[in-house]
Amino acid sequence: MKINIDIDDRHEKTQITIEAKEWSQELEEIVNAIKKQKQHRLFGIDEDQTILLEPKEIDFIHAEKRKIYAVSKDWRFEVRMKLYEVEEFLTPHGFMRFSKSVIGNIHRIEKFEASFNGNLCVYFQSGNKEYITRKYVTAIKDQLIQGGQ
């Protein structure tokens, strides 16, 4: 992929042009990332308080007993969104689906090990661990090879 940026006073407004041979999933993701100008943090609930959560501080999000939780080393807060909504919000921040009930931050993965059943056990920098089911292993490995881009 080639990227050209032309910064000049004669341009009245910002314009983005994409030239491609055909439409692809990569182009879809680029367009969606450009269009998104939403909030940059999640809201976590801790008893009666609402806590602002930075995506880069979250290890993973998981569903448990019909509730959604954001987890890091020292905390776990409820997030009052659907798991698919959290996934859409966090995908541009380096999060990927690990299983039916888990979305993980690939930027916080320290190491992983293969299980005999084809799953991966992922260890985060914080010491937390989570499992990636076989269905998602290839996509995660591809992202890790590319440096999480």
Short mmCIF file of N, CA and C in Angstrom, two decimals:
data_model
loop_
_atom_site.label_atom_id
_atom_site.label_comp_id
_atom_site.label_asym_id
_atom_site.label_seq_id
_atom_site.Cartn_x
_atom_site.Cartn_y
_atom_site.Cartn_z
N MET A 1 0.85 -1.17 0.00
CA MET A 1 0.00 0.00 0.00
C MET A 1 0.90 1.23 0.00
N LYS A 2 0.54 2.19 -0.80
CA LYS A 2 1.29 3.44 -0.93
C LYS A 2 0.43 4.57 -0.35
N ILE A 3 1.03 5.42 0.46
CA ILE A 3 0.31 6.55 1.07
C ILE A 3 1.00 7.84 0.67
N ASN A 4 0.22 8.77 0.11
CA ASN A 4 0.73 10.10 -0.25
C ASN A 4 0.00 11.14 0.57
N ILE A 5 0.74 12.06 1.16
CA ILE A 5 0.14 13.17 1.91
C ILE A 5 0.71 14.46 1.35
N ASP A 6 -0.17 15.38 0.98
CA ASP A 6 0.23 16.66 0.40
C ASP A 6 -0.30 17.77 1.30
N ILE A 7 0.58 18.41 2.05
CA ILE A 7 0.17 19.51 2.94
C ILE A 7 0.60 20.82 2.28
N ASP A 8 -0.39 21.66 2.01
CA ASP A 8 -0.13 22.91 1.30
C ASP A 8 -1.20 23.93 1.66
N ASP A 9 -0.82 25.19 1.75
CA ASP A 9 -1.77 26.26 2.11
C ASP A 9 -2.86 26.45 1.06
N ARG A 10 -2.63 26.04 -0.16
CA ARG A 10 -3.62 26.26 -1.22
C ARG A 10 -4.82 25.31 -1.11
N HIS A 11 -4.72 24.27 -0.30
CA HIS A 11 -5.86 23.37 -0.10
C HIS A 11 -6.84 24.03 0.87
N GLU A 12 -8.10 24.11 0.47
CA GLU A 12 -9.12 24.75 1.30
C GLU A 12 -9.62 23.83 2.41
N LYS A 13 -9.70 22.54 2.13
CA LYS A 13 -10.17 21.58 3.14
C LYS A 13 -9.46 20.25 2.93
N THR A 14 -9.58 19.39 3.93
CA THR A 14 -8.96 18.07 3.85
C THR A 14 -9.79 17.17 2.96
N GLN A 15 -9.11 16.47 2.06
CA GLN A 15 -9.78 15.55 1.15
C GLN A 15 -8.97 14.26 1.09
N ILE A 16 -9.65 13.14 1.12
CA ILE A 16 -8.98 11.85 1.05
C ILE A 16 -9.42 11.14 -0.22
N THR A 17 -8.45 10.67 -0.99
CA THR A 17 -8.73 9.91 -2.20
C THR A 17 -8.02 8.56 -2.08
N ILE A 18 -8.77 7.51 -2.33
CA ILE A 18 -8.20 6.17 -2.30
C ILE A 18 -8.28 5.61 -3.71
N GLU A 19 -7.16 5.14 -4.22
CA GLU A 19 -7.12 4.52 -5.54
C GLU A 19 -6.82 3.04 -5.36
N ALA A 20 -7.68 2.20 -5.92
CA ALA A 20 -7.49 0.75 -5.78
C ALA A 20 -8.04 0.04 -7.00
N LYS A 21 -7.54 -1.15 -7.22
CA LYS A 21 -8.00 -1.96 -8.36
C LYS A 21 -9.40 -2.48 -8.11
N GLU A 22 -9.67 -2.87 -6.86
CA GLU A 22 -10.99 -3.40 -6.50
C GLU A 22 -11.25 -3.17 -5.01
N TRP A 23 -12.52 -3.24 -4.63
CA TRP A 23 -12.93 -3.07 -3.24
C TRP A 23 -12.48 -4.28 -2.43
N SER A 24 -11.97 -4.03 -1.20
CA SER A 24 -11.50 -5.14 -0.36
C SER A 24 -11.90 -4.89 1.09
N GLN A 25 -11.69 -5.91 1.90
CA GLN A 25 -11.96 -5.79 3.34
C GLN A 25 -11.06 -4.73 3.96
N GLU A 26 -9.82 -4.67 3.49
CA GLU A 26 -8.87 -3.66 4.00
C GLU A 26 -9.39 -2.25 3.73
N LEU A 27 -9.91 -2.01 2.53
CA LEU A 27 -10.47 -0.69 2.20
C LEU A 27 -11.69 -0.39 3.07
N GLU A 28 -12.51 -1.40 3.29
CA GLU A 28 -13.68 -1.24 4.16
C GLU A 28 -13.25 -0.78 5.55
N GLU A 29 -12.22 -1.41 6.10
CA GLU A 29 -11.73 -1.06 7.43
C GLU A 29 -11.13 0.36 7.46
N ILE A 30 -10.42 0.73 6.39
CA ILE A 30 -9.84 2.08 6.32
C ILE A 30 -10.94 3.12 6.29
N VAL A 31 -11.94 2.92 5.46
CA VAL A 31 -13.05 3.87 5.36
C VAL A 31 -13.79 3.97 6.69
N ASN A 32 -14.05 2.84 7.33
CA ASN A 32 -14.73 2.85 8.62
C ASN A 32 -13.91 3.58 9.68
N ALA A 33 -12.59 3.38 9.67
CA ALA A 33 -11.73 4.05 10.64
C ALA A 33 -11.74 5.56 10.42
N ILE A 34 -11.76 6.00 9.17
CA ILE A 34 -11.78 7.43 8.86
C ILE A 34 -13.11 8.05 9.28
N LYS A 35 -14.19 7.34 9.03
CA LYS A 35 -15.52 7.88 9.34
C LYS A 35 -15.80 7.96 10.83
N LYS A 36 -15.19 7.07 11.61
CA LYS A 36 -15.48 7.03 13.04
C LYS A 36 -14.87 8.23 13.75
N GLN A 37 -15.70 9.01 14.35
CA GLN A 37 -15.24 10.11 15.19
C GLN A 37 -16.09 10.08 16.45
N LYS A 38 -16.00 8.97 17.13
CA LYS A 38 -16.80 8.75 18.33
C LYS A 38 -15.93 8.98 19.56
N GLN A 39 -16.46 8.58 20.67
CA GLN A 39 -15.72 8.67 21.93
C GLN A 39 -14.47 7.81 21.86
N HIS A 40 -13.48 8.14 22.64
CA HIS A 40 -12.22 7.41 22.62
C HIS A 40 -12.03 6.57 23.88
N ARG A 41 -12.96 6.64 24.81
CA ARG A 41 -12.85 5.86 26.05
C ARG A 41 -14.17 5.17 26.34
N LEU A 42 -14.06 4.08 27.08
CA LEU A 42 -15.24 3.36 27.55
C LEU A 42 -15.60 3.83 28.95
N PHE A 43 -16.82 3.58 29.34
CA PHE A 43 -17.25 3.88 30.70
C PHE A 43 -17.38 2.58 31.46
N GLY A 44 -16.67 2.48 32.58
CA GLY A 44 -16.76 1.32 33.45
C GLY A 44 -17.55 1.69 34.69
N ILE A 45 -18.30 0.74 35.20
CA ILE A 45 -19.13 0.97 36.38
C ILE A 45 -18.52 0.26 37.58
N ASP A 46 -18.30 1.01 38.67
CA ASP A 46 -17.78 0.46 39.91
C ASP A 46 -18.70 0.93 41.03
N GLU A 47 -19.59 0.04 41.46
CA GLU A 47 -20.64 0.37 42.43
C GLU A 47 -21.44 1.56 41.91
N ASP A 48 -21.33 2.72 42.54
CA ASP A 48 -22.11 3.88 42.11
C ASP A 48 -21.31 4.87 41.28
N GLN A 49 -20.07 4.53 40.97
CA GLN A 49 -19.20 5.44 40.23
C GLN A 49 -19.05 4.98 38.78
N THR A 50 -18.88 5.97 37.89
CA THR A 50 -18.57 5.69 36.50
C THR A 50 -17.11 6.07 36.29
N ILE A 51 -16.33 5.12 35.79
CA ILE A 51 -14.89 5.29 35.60
C ILE A 51 -14.60 5.35 34.11
N LEU A 52 -13.75 6.31 33.69
CA LEU A 52 -13.34 6.39 32.30
C LEU A 52 -12.19 5.41 32.07
N LEU A 53 -12.34 4.53 31.09
CA LEU A 53 -11.35 3.50 30.80
C LEU A 53 -10.66 3.78 29.47
N GLU A 54 -9.36 3.83 29.49
CA GLU A 54 -8.57 4.00 28.27
C GLU A 54 -8.42 2.62 27.61
N PRO A 55 -8.72 2.50 26.33
CA PRO A 55 -8.58 1.20 25.66
C PRO A 55 -7.19 0.59 25.81
N LYS A 56 -6.14 1.40 25.78
CA LYS A 56 -4.78 0.87 25.85
C LYS A 56 -4.46 0.25 27.21
N GLU A 57 -5.28 0.50 28.24
CA GLU A 57 -5.06 -0.06 29.57
C GLU A 57 -5.84 -1.36 29.80
N ILE A 58 -6.71 -1.71 28.88
CA ILE A 58 -7.58 -2.89 29.03
C ILE A 58 -6.89 -4.11 28.41
N ASP A 59 -6.84 -5.21 29.17
CA ASP A 59 -6.31 -6.48 28.64
C ASP A 59 -7.35 -7.15 27.75
N PHE A 60 -8.55 -7.32 28.30
CA PHE A 60 -9.61 -7.97 27.53
C PHE A 60 -10.97 -7.59 28.09
N ILE A 61 -11.98 -7.83 27.26
CA ILE A 61 -13.38 -7.62 27.63
C ILE A 61 -14.03 -8.99 27.54
N HIS A 62 -14.83 -9.35 28.53
CA HIS A 62 -15.49 -10.65 28.46
C HIS A 62 -16.92 -10.58 28.99
N ALA A 63 -17.72 -11.52 28.52
CA ALA A 63 -19.10 -11.65 28.95
C ALA A 63 -19.17 -12.73 30.02
N GLU A 64 -19.88 -12.41 31.09
CA GLU A 64 -20.04 -13.37 32.18
C GLU A 64 -21.40 -13.13 32.84
N LYS A 65 -22.23 -14.14 32.87
CA LYS A 65 -23.56 -14.06 33.49
C LYS A 65 -24.36 -12.86 32.98
N ARG A 66 -24.38 -12.73 31.65
CA ARG A 66 -25.18 -11.69 30.97
C ARG A 66 -24.69 -10.26 31.23
N LYS A 67 -23.46 -10.12 31.71
CA LYS A 67 -22.86 -8.80 31.90
C LYS A 67 -21.52 -8.77 31.18
N ILE A 68 -21.08 -7.56 30.84
CA ILE A 68 -19.82 -7.38 30.12
C ILE A 68 -18.83 -6.70 31.07
N TYR A 69 -17.60 -7.23 31.12
CA TYR A 69 -16.58 -6.69 32.02
C TYR A 69 -15.31 -6.35 31.25
N ALA A 70 -14.69 -5.22 31.62
CA ALA A 70 -13.37 -4.85 31.12
C ALA A 70 -12.38 -5.23 32.21
N VAL A 71 -11.27 -5.89 31.82
CA VAL A 71 -10.31 -6.42 32.80
C VAL A 71 -8.91 -5.92 32.50
N SER A 72 -8.20 -5.53 33.55
CA SER A 72 -6.78 -5.21 33.48
C SER A 72 -6.12 -5.81 34.71
N LYS A 73 -4.88 -5.45 34.96
CA LYS A 73 -4.13 -6.07 36.05
C LYS A 73 -4.80 -5.89 37.41
N ASP A 74 -5.15 -4.66 37.75
CA ASP A 74 -5.62 -4.37 39.10
C ASP A 74 -7.11 -4.10 39.22
N TRP A 75 -7.86 -4.20 38.12
CA TRP A 75 -9.27 -3.88 38.20
C TRP A 75 -10.10 -4.67 37.21
N ARG A 76 -11.39 -4.67 37.48
CA ARG A 76 -12.39 -5.28 36.62
C ARG A 76 -13.66 -4.46 36.79
N PHE A 77 -14.10 -3.82 35.71
CA PHE A 77 -15.28 -2.97 35.76
C PHE A 77 -16.34 -3.46 34.78
N GLU A 78 -17.58 -3.30 35.17
CA GLU A 78 -18.68 -3.63 34.27
C GLU A 78 -18.78 -2.55 33.20
N VAL A 79 -19.05 -2.97 31.98
CA VAL A 79 -19.27 -2.04 30.86
C VAL A 79 -20.69 -2.26 30.40
N ARG A 80 -21.48 -1.22 30.38
CA ARG A 80 -22.90 -1.37 30.03
C ARG A 80 -23.13 -1.16 28.53
N MET A 81 -22.56 -2.08 27.79
CA MET A 81 -22.74 -2.13 26.34
C MET A 81 -22.85 -3.61 25.98
N LYS A 82 -23.35 -3.88 24.80
CA LYS A 82 -23.36 -5.25 24.28
C LYS A 82 -21.95 -5.60 23.83
N LEU A 83 -21.60 -6.88 23.85
CA LEU A 83 -20.25 -7.30 23.48
C LEU A 83 -19.92 -6.90 22.04
N TYR A 84 -20.88 -7.04 21.12
CA TYR A 84 -20.62 -6.66 19.73
C TYR A 84 -20.40 -5.16 19.59
N GLU A 85 -21.06 -4.34 20.43
CA GLU A 85 -20.85 -2.89 20.40
C GLU A 85 -19.45 -2.54 20.90
N VAL A 86 -19.01 -3.22 21.95
CA VAL A 86 -17.67 -3.01 22.47
C VAL A 86 -16.65 -3.42 21.41
N GLU A 87 -16.90 -4.53 20.73
CA GLU A 87 -15.99 -5.00 19.69
C GLU A 87 -15.86 -3.96 18.57
N GLU A 88 -16.97 -3.41 18.10
CA GLU A 88 -16.93 -2.38 17.06
C GLU A 88 -16.15 -1.16 17.52
N PHE A 89 -16.36 -0.76 18.76
CA PHE A 89 -15.68 0.41 19.31
C PHE A 89 -14.18 0.18 19.46
N LEU A 90 -13.78 -1.02 19.91
CA LEU A 90 -12.39 -1.28 20.24
C LEU A 90 -11.54 -1.84 19.10
N THR A 91 -12.14 -2.27 18.02
CA THR A 91 -11.37 -2.82 16.90
C THR A 91 -10.29 -1.85 16.41
N PRO A 92 -10.56 -0.56 16.25
CA PRO A 92 -9.49 0.36 15.82
C PRO A 92 -8.38 0.53 16.85
N HIS A 93 -8.60 0.09 18.08
CA HIS A 93 -7.61 0.22 19.16
C HIS A 93 -6.79 -1.05 19.35
N GLY A 94 -6.86 -1.99 18.40
CA GLY A 94 -6.04 -3.20 18.49
C GLY A 94 -6.71 -4.36 19.19
N PHE A 95 -8.02 -4.35 19.29
CA PHE A 95 -8.74 -5.45 19.93
C PHE A 95 -9.28 -6.40 18.85
N MET A 96 -9.25 -7.68 19.18
CA MET A 96 -9.79 -8.70 18.27
C MET A 96 -10.58 -9.71 19.07
N ARG A 97 -11.46 -10.38 18.37
CA ARG A 97 -12.28 -11.42 18.99
C ARG A 97 -11.40 -12.62 19.31
N PHE A 98 -11.46 -13.10 20.56
CA PHE A 98 -10.71 -14.27 21.00
C PHE A 98 -11.61 -15.51 21.03
N SER A 99 -12.88 -15.28 21.36
CA SER A 99 -13.84 -16.37 21.44
C SER A 99 -15.24 -15.76 21.39
N LYS A 100 -16.24 -16.59 21.54
CA LYS A 100 -17.62 -16.10 21.51
C LYS A 100 -17.87 -15.05 22.60
N SER A 101 -17.15 -15.16 23.71
CA SER A 101 -17.43 -14.27 24.84
C SER A 101 -16.26 -13.37 25.24
N VAL A 102 -15.17 -13.34 24.44
CA VAL A 102 -13.98 -12.56 24.82
C VAL A 102 -13.44 -11.76 23.64
N ILE A 103 -13.11 -10.50 23.92
CA ILE A 103 -12.41 -9.62 22.97
C ILE A 103 -11.13 -9.19 23.66
N GLY A 104 -9.98 -9.39 23.01
CA GLY A 104 -8.70 -9.11 23.66
C GLY A 104 -7.90 -8.03 22.97
N ASN A 105 -7.04 -7.38 23.74
CA ASN A 105 -6.14 -6.34 23.25
C ASN A 105 -4.84 -6.99 22.80
N ILE A 106 -4.61 -7.07 21.49
CA ILE A 106 -3.42 -7.76 21.01
C ILE A 106 -2.14 -6.98 21.30
N HIS A 107 -2.26 -5.69 21.60
CA HIS A 107 -1.08 -4.89 21.93
C HIS A 107 -0.55 -5.19 23.33
N ARG A 108 -1.36 -5.85 24.15
CA ARG A 108 -0.94 -6.14 25.53
C ARG A 108 -0.54 -7.61 25.71
N ILE A 109 -0.50 -8.37 24.63
CA ILE A 109 -0.10 -9.77 24.72
C ILE A 109 1.41 -9.85 24.88
N GLU A 110 1.82 -10.62 25.88
CA GLU A 110 3.25 -10.82 26.11
C GLU A 110 3.74 -12.12 25.49
N LYS A 111 2.96 -13.18 25.65
CA LYS A 111 3.33 -14.48 25.10
C LYS A 111 2.08 -15.34 24.98
N PHE A 112 2.22 -16.44 24.25
CA PHE A 112 1.11 -17.38 24.14
C PHE A 112 1.66 -18.78 23.96
N GLU A 113 0.83 -19.75 24.27
CA GLU A 113 1.23 -21.14 24.09
C GLU A 113 0.06 -21.93 23.52
N ALA A 114 0.39 -22.87 22.67
CA ALA A 114 -0.63 -23.69 22.03
C ALA A 114 -1.12 -24.77 22.99
N SER A 115 -2.39 -25.05 22.93
CA SER A 115 -2.98 -26.15 23.70
C SER A 115 -3.15 -27.36 22.79
N PHE A 116 -3.31 -28.52 23.37
CA PHE A 116 -3.45 -29.74 22.58
C PHE A 116 -4.72 -29.75 21.74
N ASN A 117 -5.74 -28.97 22.11
CA ASN A 117 -7.00 -28.96 21.38
C ASN A 117 -7.07 -27.89 20.28
N GLY A 118 -5.96 -27.21 20.01
CA GLY A 118 -5.92 -26.21 18.95
C GLY A 118 -6.15 -24.79 19.42
N ASN A 119 -6.52 -24.61 20.67
CA ASN A 119 -6.69 -23.28 21.22
C ASN A 119 -5.33 -22.69 21.60
N LEU A 120 -5.31 -21.38 21.85
CA LEU A 120 -4.10 -20.73 22.35
C LEU A 120 -4.38 -20.17 23.73
N CYS A 121 -3.42 -20.28 24.61
CA CYS A 121 -3.50 -19.63 25.91
C CYS A 121 -2.64 -18.37 25.79
N VAL A 122 -3.25 -17.22 26.00
CA VAL A 122 -2.58 -15.93 25.84
C VAL A 122 -2.27 -15.35 27.21
N TYR A 123 -1.04 -14.88 27.38
CA TYR A 123 -0.63 -14.23 28.62
C TYR A 123 -0.41 -12.74 28.33
N PHE A 124 -1.06 -11.91 29.12
CA PHE A 124 -0.93 -10.46 28.95
C PHE A 124 0.22 -9.92 29.80
N GLN A 125 0.67 -8.72 29.50
CA GLN A 125 1.76 -8.08 30.24
C GLN A 125 1.43 -7.94 31.72
N SER A 126 0.15 -7.86 32.04
CA SER A 126 -0.29 -7.69 33.42
C SER A 126 -0.25 -8.99 34.22
N GLY A 127 -0.10 -10.12 33.54
CA GLY A 127 -0.14 -11.40 34.22
C GLY A 127 -1.45 -12.13 34.01
N ASN A 128 -2.48 -11.44 33.52
CA ASN A 128 -3.75 -12.09 33.21
C ASN A 128 -3.56 -13.07 32.06
N LYS A 129 -4.44 -14.07 32.00
CA LYS A 129 -4.40 -14.97 30.86
C LYS A 129 -5.82 -15.23 30.37
N GLU A 130 -5.92 -15.55 29.10
CA GLU A 130 -7.21 -15.83 28.48
C GLU A 130 -6.96 -16.81 27.34
N TYR A 131 -8.03 -17.42 26.85
CA TYR A 131 -7.89 -18.42 25.79
C TYR A 131 -8.49 -17.92 24.49
N ILE A 132 -7.83 -18.27 23.39
CA ILE A 132 -8.33 -17.97 22.05
C ILE A 132 -8.79 -19.30 21.46
N THR A 133 -10.04 -19.35 21.04
CA THR A 133 -10.56 -20.59 20.47
C THR A 133 -10.02 -20.79 19.06
N ARG A 134 -10.04 -22.04 18.61
CA ARG A 134 -9.48 -22.42 17.30
C ARG A 134 -9.98 -21.54 16.17
N LYS A 135 -11.25 -21.17 16.22
CA LYS A 135 -11.87 -20.39 15.16
C LYS A 135 -11.13 -19.06 14.92
N TYR A 136 -10.55 -18.48 15.97
CA TYR A 136 -9.94 -17.16 15.87
C TYR A 136 -8.41 -17.18 15.89
N VAL A 137 -7.80 -18.35 16.06
CA VAL A 137 -6.35 -18.46 16.21
C VAL A 137 -5.60 -17.90 15.00
N THR A 138 -5.98 -18.29 13.79
CA THR A 138 -5.26 -17.86 12.60
C THR A 138 -5.28 -16.35 12.44
N ALA A 139 -6.42 -15.73 12.62
CA ALA A 139 -6.53 -14.27 12.48
C ALA A 139 -5.66 -13.55 13.51
N ILE A 140 -5.65 -14.05 14.74
CA ILE A 140 -4.83 -13.45 15.80
C ILE A 140 -3.35 -13.58 15.47
N LYS A 141 -2.93 -14.77 15.06
CA LYS A 141 -1.52 -14.99 14.72
C LYS A 141 -1.10 -14.06 13.58
N ASP A 142 -1.96 -13.92 12.57
CA ASP A 142 -1.65 -13.02 11.44
C ASP A 142 -1.45 -11.59 11.92
N GLN A 143 -2.31 -11.14 12.83
CA GLN A 143 -2.18 -9.77 13.35
C GLN A 143 -0.92 -9.62 14.17
N LEU A 144 -0.57 -10.63 14.97
CA LEU A 144 0.64 -10.56 15.78
C LEU A 144 1.89 -10.54 14.90
N ILE A 145 1.89 -11.29 13.82
CA ILE A 145 3.02 -11.30 12.89
C ILE A 145 3.19 -9.93 12.26
N GLN A 146 2.09 -9.26 11.96
CA GLN A 146 2.13 -7.94 11.34
C GLN A 146 2.38 -6.84 12.35
N GLY A 147 2.57 -7.19 13.59
CA GLY A 147 2.83 -6.20 14.63
C GLY A 147 1.58 -5.53 15.15
N GLY A 148 0.42 -6.18 14.98
CA GLY A 148 -0.82 -5.63 15.51
C GLY A 148 -1.41 -4.53 14.66
N GLN A 149 -0.94 -4.40 13.42
CA GLN A 149 -1.42 -3.34 12.53
C GLN A 149 -2.72 -3.74 11.88
#
